[in-house]
PDB file of C-alpha atoms in Angstrom:
ATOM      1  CA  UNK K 940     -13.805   0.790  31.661  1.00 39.00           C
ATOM      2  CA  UNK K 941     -10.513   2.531  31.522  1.00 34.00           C
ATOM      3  CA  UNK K 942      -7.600   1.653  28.998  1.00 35.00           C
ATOM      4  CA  UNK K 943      -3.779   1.215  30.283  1.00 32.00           C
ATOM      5  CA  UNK K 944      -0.717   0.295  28.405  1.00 31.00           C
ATOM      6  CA  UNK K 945       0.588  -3.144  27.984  1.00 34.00           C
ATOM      7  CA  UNK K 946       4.173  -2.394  28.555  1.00 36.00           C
ATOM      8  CA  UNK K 947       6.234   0.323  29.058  1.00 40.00           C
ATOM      9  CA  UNK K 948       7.328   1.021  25.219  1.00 44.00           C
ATOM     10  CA  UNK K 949       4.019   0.071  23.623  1.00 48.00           C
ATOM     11  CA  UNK K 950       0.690   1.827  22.980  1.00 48.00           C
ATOM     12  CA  UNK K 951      -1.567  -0.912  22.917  1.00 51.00           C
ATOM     13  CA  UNK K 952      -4.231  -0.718  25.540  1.00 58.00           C
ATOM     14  CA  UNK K 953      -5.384  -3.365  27.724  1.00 59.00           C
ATOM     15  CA  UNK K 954      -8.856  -3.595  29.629  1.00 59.00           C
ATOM     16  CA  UNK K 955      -9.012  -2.459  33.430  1.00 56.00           C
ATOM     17  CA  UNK K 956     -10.657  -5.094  35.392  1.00 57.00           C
ATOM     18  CA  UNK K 957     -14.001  -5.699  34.926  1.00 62.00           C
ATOM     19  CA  UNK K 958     -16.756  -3.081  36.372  1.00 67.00           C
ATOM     20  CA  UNK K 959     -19.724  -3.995  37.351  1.00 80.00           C
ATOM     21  CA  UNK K 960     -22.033  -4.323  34.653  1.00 89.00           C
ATOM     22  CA  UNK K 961     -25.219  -5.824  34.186  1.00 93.00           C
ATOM     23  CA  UNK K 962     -25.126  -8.524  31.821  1.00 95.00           C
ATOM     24  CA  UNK K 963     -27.164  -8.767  28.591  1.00 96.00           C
ATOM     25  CA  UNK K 964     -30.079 -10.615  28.612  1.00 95.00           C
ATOM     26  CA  UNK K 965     -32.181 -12.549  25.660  1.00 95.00           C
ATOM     27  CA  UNK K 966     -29.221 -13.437  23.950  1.00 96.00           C
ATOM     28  CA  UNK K 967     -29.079 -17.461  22.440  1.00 96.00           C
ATOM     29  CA  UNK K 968     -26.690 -19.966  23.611  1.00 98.00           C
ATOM     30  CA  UNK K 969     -25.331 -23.312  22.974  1.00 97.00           C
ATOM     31  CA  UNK K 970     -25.166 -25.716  26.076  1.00 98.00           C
ATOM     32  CA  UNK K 971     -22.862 -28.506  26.422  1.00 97.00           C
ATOM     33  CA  UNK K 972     -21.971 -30.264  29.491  1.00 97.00           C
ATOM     34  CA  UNK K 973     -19.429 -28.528  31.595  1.00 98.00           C
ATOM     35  CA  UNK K 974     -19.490 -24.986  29.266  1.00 98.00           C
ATOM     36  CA  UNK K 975     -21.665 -23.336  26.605  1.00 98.00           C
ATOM     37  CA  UNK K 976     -21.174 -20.485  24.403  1.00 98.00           C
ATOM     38  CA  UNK K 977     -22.700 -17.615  22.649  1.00 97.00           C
ATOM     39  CA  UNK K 978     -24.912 -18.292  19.267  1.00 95.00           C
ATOM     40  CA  UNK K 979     -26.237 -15.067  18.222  1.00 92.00           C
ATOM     41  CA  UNK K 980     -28.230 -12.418  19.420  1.00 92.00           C
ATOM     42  CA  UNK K 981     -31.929 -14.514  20.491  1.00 92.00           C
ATOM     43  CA  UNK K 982     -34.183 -11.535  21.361  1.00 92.00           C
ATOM     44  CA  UNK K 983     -30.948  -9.053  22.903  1.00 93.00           C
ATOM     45  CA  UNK K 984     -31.363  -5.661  21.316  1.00 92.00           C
ATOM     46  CA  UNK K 985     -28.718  -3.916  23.605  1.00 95.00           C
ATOM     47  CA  UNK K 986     -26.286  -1.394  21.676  1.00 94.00           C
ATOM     48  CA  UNK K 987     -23.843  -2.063  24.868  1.00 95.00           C
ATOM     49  CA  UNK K 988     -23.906  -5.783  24.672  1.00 96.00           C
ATOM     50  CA  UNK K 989     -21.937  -7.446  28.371  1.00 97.00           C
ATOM     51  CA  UNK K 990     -21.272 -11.247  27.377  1.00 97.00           C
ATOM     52  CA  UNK K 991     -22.211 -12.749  30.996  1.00 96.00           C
ATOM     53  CA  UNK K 992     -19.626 -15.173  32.392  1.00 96.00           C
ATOM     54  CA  UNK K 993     -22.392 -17.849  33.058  1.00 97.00           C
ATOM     55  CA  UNK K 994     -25.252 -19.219  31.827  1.00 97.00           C
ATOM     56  CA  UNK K 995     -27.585 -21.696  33.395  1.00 97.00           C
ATOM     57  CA  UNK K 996     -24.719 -22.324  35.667  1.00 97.00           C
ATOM     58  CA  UNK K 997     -21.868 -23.050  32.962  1.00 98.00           C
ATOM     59  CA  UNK K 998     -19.506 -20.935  32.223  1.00 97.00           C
ATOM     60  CA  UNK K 999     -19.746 -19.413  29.154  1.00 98.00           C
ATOM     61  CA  UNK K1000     -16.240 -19.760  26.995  1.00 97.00           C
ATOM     62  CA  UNK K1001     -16.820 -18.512  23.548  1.00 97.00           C
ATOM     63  CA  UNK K1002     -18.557 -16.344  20.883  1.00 97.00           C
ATOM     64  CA  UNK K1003     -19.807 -18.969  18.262  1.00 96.00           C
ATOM     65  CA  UNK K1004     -18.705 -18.727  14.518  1.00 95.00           C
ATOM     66  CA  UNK K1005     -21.328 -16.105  12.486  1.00 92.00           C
ATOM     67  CA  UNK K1006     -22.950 -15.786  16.214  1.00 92.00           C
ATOM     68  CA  UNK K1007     -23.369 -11.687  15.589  1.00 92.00           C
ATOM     69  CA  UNK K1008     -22.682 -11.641  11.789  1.00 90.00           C
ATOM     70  CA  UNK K1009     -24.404  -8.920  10.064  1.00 84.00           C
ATOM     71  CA  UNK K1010     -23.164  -9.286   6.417  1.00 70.00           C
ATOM     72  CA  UNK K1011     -27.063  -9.512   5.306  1.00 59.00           C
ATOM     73  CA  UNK K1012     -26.993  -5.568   5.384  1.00 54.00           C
ATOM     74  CA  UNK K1013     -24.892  -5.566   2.187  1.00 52.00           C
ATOM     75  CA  UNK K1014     -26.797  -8.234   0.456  1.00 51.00           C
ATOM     76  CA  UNK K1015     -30.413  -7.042   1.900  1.00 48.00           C
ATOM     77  CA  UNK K1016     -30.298  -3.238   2.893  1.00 51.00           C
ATOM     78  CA  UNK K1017     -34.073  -2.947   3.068  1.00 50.00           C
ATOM     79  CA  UNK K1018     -34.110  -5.718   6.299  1.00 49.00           C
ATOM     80  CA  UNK K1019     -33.624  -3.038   9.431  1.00 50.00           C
ATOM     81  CA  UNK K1020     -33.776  -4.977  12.295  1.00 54.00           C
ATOM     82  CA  UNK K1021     -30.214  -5.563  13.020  1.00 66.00           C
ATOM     83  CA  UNK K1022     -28.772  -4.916  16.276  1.00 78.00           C
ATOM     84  CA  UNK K1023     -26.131  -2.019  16.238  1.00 86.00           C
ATOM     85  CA  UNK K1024     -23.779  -2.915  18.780  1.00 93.00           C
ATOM     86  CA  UNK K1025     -21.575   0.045  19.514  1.00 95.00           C
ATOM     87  CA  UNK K1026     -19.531  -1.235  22.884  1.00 96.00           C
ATOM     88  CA  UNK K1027     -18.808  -5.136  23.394  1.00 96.00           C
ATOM     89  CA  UNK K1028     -17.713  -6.141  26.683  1.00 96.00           C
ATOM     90  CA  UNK K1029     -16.027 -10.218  27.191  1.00 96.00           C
ATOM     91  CA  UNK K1030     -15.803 -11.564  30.538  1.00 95.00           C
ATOM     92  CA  UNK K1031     -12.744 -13.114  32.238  1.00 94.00           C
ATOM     93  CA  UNK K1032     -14.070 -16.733  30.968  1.00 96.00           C
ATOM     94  CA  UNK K1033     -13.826 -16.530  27.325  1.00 96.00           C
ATOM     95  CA  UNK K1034     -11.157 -18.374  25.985  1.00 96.00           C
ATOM     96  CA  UNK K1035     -12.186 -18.426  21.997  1.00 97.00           C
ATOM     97  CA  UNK K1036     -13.900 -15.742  19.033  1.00 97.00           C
ATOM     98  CA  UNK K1037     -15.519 -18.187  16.194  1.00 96.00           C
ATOM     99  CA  UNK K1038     -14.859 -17.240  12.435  1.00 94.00           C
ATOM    100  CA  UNK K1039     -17.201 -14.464  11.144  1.00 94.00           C
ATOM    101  CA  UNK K1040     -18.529 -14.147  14.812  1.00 95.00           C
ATOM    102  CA  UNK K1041     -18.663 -10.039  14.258  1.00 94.00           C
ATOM    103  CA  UNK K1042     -18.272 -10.283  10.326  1.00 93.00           C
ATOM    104  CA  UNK K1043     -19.702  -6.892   9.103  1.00 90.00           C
ATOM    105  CA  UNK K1044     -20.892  -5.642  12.151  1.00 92.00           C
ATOM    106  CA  UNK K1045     -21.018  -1.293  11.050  1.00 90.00           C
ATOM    107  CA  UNK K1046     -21.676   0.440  14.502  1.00 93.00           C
ATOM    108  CA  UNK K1047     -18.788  -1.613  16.963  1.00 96.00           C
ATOM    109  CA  UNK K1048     -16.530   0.535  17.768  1.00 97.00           C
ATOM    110  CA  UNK K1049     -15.086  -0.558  20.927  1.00 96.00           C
ATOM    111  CA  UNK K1050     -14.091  -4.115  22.181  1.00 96.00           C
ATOM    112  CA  UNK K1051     -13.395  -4.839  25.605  1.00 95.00           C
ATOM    113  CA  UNK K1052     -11.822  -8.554  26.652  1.00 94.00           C
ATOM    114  CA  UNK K1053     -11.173  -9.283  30.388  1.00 93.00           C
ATOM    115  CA  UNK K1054     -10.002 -12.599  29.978  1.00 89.00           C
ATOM    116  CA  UNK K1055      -6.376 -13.213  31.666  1.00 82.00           C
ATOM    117  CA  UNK K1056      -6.098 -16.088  29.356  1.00 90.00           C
ATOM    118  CA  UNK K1057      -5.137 -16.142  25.681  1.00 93.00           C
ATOM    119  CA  UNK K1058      -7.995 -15.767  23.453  1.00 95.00           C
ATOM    120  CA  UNK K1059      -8.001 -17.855  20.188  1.00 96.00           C
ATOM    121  CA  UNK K1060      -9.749 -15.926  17.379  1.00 96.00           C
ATOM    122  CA  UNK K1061     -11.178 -17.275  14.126  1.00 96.00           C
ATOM    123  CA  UNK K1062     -10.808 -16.200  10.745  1.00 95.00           C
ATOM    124  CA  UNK K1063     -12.320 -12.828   9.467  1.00 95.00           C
ATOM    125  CA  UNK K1064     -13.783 -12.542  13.138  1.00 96.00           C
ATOM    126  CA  UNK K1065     -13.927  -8.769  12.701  1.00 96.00           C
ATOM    127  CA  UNK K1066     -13.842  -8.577   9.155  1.00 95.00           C
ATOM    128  CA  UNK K1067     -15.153  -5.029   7.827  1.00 94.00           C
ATOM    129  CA  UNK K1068     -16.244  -3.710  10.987  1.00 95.00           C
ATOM    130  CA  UNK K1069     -15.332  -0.262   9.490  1.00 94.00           C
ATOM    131  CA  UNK K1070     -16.261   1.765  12.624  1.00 96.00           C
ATOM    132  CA  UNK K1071     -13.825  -0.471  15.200  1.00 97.00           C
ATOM    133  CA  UNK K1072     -11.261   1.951  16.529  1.00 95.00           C
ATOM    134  CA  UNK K1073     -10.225  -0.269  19.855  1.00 94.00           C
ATOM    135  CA  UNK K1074      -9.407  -3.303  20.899  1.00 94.00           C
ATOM    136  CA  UNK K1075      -8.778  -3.359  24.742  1.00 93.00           C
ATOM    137  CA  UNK K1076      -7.326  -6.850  25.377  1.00 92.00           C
ATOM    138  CA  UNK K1077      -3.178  -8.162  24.696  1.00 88.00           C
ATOM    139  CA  UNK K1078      -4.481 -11.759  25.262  1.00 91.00           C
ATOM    140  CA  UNK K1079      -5.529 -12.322  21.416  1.00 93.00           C
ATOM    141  CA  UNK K1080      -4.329 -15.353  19.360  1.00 93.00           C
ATOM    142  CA  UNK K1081      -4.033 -13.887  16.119  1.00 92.00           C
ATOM    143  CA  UNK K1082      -3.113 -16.808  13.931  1.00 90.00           C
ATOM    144  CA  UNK K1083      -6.093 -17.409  11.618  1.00 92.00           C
ATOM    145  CA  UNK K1084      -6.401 -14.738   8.128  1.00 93.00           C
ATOM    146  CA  UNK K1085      -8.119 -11.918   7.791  1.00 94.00           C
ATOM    147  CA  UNK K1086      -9.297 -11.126  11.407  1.00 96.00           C
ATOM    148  CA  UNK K1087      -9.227  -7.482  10.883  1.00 96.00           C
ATOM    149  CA  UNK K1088      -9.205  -6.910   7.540  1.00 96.00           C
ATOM    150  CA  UNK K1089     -11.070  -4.132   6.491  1.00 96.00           C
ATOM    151  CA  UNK K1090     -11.135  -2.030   9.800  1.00 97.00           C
ATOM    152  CA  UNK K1091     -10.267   1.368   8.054  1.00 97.00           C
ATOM    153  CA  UNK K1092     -10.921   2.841  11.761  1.00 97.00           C
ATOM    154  CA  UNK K1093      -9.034   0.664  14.024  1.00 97.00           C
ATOM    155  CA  UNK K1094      -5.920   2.801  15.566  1.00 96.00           C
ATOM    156  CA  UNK K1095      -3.944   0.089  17.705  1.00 95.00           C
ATOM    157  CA  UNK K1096      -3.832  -3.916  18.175  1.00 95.00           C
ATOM    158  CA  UNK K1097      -1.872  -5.763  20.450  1.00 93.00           C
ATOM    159  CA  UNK K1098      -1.459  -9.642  19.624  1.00 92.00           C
ATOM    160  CA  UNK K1099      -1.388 -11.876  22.274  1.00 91.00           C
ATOM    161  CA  UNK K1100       1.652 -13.893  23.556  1.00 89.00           C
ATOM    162  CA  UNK K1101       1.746 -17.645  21.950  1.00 88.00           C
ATOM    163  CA  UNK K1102       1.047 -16.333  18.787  1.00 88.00           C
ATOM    164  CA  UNK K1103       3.576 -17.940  16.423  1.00 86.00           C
ATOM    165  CA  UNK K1104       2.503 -17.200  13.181  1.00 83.00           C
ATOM    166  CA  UNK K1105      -0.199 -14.598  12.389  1.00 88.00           C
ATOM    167  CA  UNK K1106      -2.984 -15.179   9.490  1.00 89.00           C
ATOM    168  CA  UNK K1107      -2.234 -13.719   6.127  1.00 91.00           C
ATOM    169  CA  UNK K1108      -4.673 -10.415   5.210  1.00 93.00           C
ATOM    170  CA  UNK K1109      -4.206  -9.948   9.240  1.00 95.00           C
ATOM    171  CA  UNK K1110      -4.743  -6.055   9.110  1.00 96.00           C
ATOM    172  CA  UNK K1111      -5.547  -5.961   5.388  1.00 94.00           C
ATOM    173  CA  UNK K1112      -6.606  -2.054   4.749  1.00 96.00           C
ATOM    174  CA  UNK K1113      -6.605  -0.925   8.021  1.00 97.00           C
ATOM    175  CA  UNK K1114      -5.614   2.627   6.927  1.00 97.00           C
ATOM    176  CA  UNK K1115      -6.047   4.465  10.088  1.00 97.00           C
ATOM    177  CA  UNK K1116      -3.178   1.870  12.041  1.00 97.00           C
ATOM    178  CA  UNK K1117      -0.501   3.861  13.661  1.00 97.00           C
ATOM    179  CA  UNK K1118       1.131   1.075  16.140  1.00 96.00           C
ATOM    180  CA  UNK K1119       1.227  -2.952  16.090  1.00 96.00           C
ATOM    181  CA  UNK K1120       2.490  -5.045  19.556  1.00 96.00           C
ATOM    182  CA  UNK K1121       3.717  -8.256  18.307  1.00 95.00           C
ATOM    183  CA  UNK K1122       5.179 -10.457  20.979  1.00 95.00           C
ATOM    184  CA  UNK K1123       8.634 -12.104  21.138  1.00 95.00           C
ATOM    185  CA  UNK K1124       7.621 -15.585  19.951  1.00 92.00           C
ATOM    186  CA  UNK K1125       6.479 -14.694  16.620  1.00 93.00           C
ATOM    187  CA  UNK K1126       8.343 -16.467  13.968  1.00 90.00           C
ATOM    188  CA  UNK K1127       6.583 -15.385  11.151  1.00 89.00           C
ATOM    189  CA  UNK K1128       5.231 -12.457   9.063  1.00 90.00           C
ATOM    190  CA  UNK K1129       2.662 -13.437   6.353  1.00 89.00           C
ATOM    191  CA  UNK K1130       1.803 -11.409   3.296  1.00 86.00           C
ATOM    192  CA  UNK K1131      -0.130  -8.630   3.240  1.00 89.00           C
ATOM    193  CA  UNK K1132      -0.115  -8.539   7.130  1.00 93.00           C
ATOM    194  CA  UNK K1133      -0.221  -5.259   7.319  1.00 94.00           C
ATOM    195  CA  UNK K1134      -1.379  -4.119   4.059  1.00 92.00           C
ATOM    196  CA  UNK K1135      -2.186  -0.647   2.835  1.00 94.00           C
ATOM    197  CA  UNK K1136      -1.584   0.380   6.441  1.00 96.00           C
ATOM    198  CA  UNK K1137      -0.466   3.620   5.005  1.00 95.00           C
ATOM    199  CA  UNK K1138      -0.358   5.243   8.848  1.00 97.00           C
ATOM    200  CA  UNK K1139       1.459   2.571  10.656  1.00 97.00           C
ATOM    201  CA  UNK K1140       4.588   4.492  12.338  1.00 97.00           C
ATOM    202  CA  UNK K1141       5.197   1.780  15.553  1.00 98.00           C
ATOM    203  CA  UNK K1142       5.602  -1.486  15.561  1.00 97.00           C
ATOM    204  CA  UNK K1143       6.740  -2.577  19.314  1.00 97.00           C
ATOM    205  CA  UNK K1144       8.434  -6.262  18.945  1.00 96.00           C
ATOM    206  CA  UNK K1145       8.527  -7.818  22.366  1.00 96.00           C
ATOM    207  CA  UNK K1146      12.267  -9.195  21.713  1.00 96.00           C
ATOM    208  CA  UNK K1147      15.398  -8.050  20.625  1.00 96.00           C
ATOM    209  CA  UNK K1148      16.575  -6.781  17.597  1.00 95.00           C
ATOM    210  CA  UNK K1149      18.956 -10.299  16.770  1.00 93.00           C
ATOM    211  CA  UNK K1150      15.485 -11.909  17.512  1.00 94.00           C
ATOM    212  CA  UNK K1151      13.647  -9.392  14.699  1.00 93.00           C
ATOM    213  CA  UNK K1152      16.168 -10.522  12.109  1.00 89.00           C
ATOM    214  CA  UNK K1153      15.151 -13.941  12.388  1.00 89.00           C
ATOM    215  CA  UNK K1154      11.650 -13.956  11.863  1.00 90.00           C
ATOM    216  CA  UNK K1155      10.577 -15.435   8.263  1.00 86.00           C
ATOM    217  CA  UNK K1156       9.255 -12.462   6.699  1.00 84.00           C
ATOM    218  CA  UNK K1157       6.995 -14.424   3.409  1.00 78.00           C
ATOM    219  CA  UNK K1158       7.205 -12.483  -0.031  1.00 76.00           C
ATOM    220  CA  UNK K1159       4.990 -14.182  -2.678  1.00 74.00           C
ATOM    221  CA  UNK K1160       6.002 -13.960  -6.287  1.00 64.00           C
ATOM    222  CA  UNK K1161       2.818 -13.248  -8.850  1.00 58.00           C
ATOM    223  CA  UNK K1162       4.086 -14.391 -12.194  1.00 47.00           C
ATOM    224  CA  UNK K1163       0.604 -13.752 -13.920  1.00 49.00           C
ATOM    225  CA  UNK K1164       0.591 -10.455 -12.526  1.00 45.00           C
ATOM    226  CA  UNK K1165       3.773  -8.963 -14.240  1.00 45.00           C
ATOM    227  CA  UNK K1166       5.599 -10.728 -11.678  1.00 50.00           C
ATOM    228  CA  UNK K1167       4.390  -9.007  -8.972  1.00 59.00           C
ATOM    229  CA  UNK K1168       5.876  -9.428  -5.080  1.00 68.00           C
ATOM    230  CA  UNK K1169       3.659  -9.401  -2.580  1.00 78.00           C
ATOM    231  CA  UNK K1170       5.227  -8.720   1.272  1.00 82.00           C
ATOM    232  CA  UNK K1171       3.595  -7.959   4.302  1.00 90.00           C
ATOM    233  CA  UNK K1172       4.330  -4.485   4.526  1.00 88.00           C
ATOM    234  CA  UNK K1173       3.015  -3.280   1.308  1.00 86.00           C
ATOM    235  CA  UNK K1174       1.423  -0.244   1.177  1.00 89.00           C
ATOM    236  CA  UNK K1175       2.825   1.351   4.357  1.00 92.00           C
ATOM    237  CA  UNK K1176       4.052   4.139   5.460  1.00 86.00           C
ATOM    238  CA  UNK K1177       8.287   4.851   7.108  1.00 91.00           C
ATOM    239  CA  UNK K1178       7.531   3.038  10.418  1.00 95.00           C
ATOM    240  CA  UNK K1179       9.565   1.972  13.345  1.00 97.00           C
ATOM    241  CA  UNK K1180      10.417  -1.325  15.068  1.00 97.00           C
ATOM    242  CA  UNK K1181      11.040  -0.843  18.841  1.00 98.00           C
ATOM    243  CA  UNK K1182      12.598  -3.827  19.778  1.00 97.00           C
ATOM    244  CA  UNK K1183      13.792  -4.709  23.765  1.00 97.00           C
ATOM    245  CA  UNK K1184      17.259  -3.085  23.115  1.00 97.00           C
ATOM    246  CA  UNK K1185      16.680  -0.300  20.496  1.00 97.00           C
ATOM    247  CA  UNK K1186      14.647   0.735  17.454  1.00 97.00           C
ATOM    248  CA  UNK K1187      14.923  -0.295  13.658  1.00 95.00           C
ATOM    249  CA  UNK K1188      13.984   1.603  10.655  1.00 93.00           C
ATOM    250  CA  UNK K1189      11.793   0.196   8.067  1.00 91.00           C
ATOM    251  CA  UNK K1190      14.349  -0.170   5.684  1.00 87.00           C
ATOM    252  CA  UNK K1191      16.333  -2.206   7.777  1.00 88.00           C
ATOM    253  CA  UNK K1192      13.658  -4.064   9.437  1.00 90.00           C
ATOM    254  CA  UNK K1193      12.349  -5.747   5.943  1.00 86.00           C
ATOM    255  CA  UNK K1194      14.030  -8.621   4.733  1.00 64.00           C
ATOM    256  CA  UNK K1195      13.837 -12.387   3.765  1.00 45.00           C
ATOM    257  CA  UNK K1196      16.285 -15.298   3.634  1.00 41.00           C
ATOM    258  CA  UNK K1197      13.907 -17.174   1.776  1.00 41.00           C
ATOM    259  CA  UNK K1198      12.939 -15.127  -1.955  1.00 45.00           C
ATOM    260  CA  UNK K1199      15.051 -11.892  -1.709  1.00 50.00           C
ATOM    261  CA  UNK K1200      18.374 -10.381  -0.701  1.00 50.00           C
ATOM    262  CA  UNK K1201      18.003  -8.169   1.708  1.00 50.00           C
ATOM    263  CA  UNK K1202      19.014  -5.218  -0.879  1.00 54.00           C
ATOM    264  CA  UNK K1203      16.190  -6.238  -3.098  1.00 54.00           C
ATOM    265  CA  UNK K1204      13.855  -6.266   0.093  1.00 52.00           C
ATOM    266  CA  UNK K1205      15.165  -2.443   0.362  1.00 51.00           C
ATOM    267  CA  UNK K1206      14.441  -1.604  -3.029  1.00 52.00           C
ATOM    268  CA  UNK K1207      11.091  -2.995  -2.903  1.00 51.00           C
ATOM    269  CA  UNK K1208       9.937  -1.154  -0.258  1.00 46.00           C
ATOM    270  CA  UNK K1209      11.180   2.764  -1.450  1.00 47.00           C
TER     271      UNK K1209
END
């Protein structure tokens, strides 16, 4: 598969259509009625695991919470059996990613989605899957915490259109981030969002810059921690917002109505 850009201004790379691939076989499902979904690996060794878009007939819609977890390698590092998925390709009929569904996993590194749909992804879906550098896919619903935390490798993410509100600890310590797409109906801005992204230089916002100044951006106030304030962008670099009709500078892009003034805001984040 090939990767192409999601919109003009905006780096985020979306999946070609579809090759032809053979799909993966051995893997475990759950069946229901009219759809069934992915429940972990079954007897499926591949390191280029293809999700197929059917099974027994039924489309198959999802990736099942914990269905590819691999956590147990950090509490049992003499089992060696796991799988090491390196590539992960989703057909065009997956609509949702359970919680923990790739939780741990070290080898992904690339993730290719073909749905034309949004995709609703759980919490800490991709948690510390430290060798994940790509995402190919601006369908994701990015709403529940933690999804990428931990993804010190991961370069670019694109979040999906009818995402409101994303999930606090979003891109917790994803050093390596240099651009963010965040579409025009986000509201909202959670702490530590972005978090210790110490490379992040783009941030393309799909509306306009009076749209950017009214999103809620949260601060949290730690009074057992020496008062400490907790925003979304801290630990990050001078980045940009590119909105629809020009560009923003991090100082002037930070702000709440809620806890701060905005000249507080600015001071916090020198």
């Amino acid at each position: 598969p090939t990767a192409t850009a999601t919109a003009e201004n905006s780096s985020a790379p979306t999946a070609s259509p579809m090759p032809d691939l053979v799909p993966s076989e051995g893997l475990s499902f759950a069946v229901y009625d009219t759809y069934c979904y992915v429940s972990g690996f079954g007897t499926c060794t591949d390191i280029e695991m293809v999700i197929p878009e059917t099974y027994q007939g039924l489309p198959v819609t999802g990736i099942g919470d914990y269905a590819f977890a691999q956590y147990d390698q950090f509490y049992y590092p003499n089992i060696t059996n796991f799988v090491k998925i390196k590539k992960l390709y989703l057909p065009k009929t997956i609509t949702y990613i359970g919680r923990n569904a790739f939780w741990a996993s070290p080898d992904l590194e690339e993730i290719y989605i073909f749905s034309s749909q949004p995709v609703f992804v759980g919490a800490a879906a991709f948690f510390e899957c430290e060798s994940l550098r790509q995402v190919y896919s601006d369908k994701l619903l990015l709403s529940n915490k933690s999804i990428f935390s931990a993804c010190p490798s991961l370069t670019t993410i694109s979040i999906g259109e009818g995402t409101s509100s994303m999930g606090i600890n979003l891109l917790n310590n994803c050093t390596n981030l240099k651009s963010l797409t965040i579409p025009a109906d986000v509201t909202e801005l959670p702490v530590n969002m972005c978090n210790n992204c110490q490379n992040l230089t783009d941030i393309y916002f799909g509306g306009t810059m009076a749209q950017w100044a009214q999103i809620k951006q949260n601060i949290k106030k730690d009074v057992s921690i020496f008062d400490t304030l907790t925003v979304w962008w801290n630990g990050t670099g001078e980045f940009t917002v590119h909105c629809a009709d020009g560009d923003i500078a991090k100082k002037d892009a930070v702000h709440s109505k809620y806890n701060l003034t905005l000249e507080e805001v600015r001071v916090l984040s020198e």
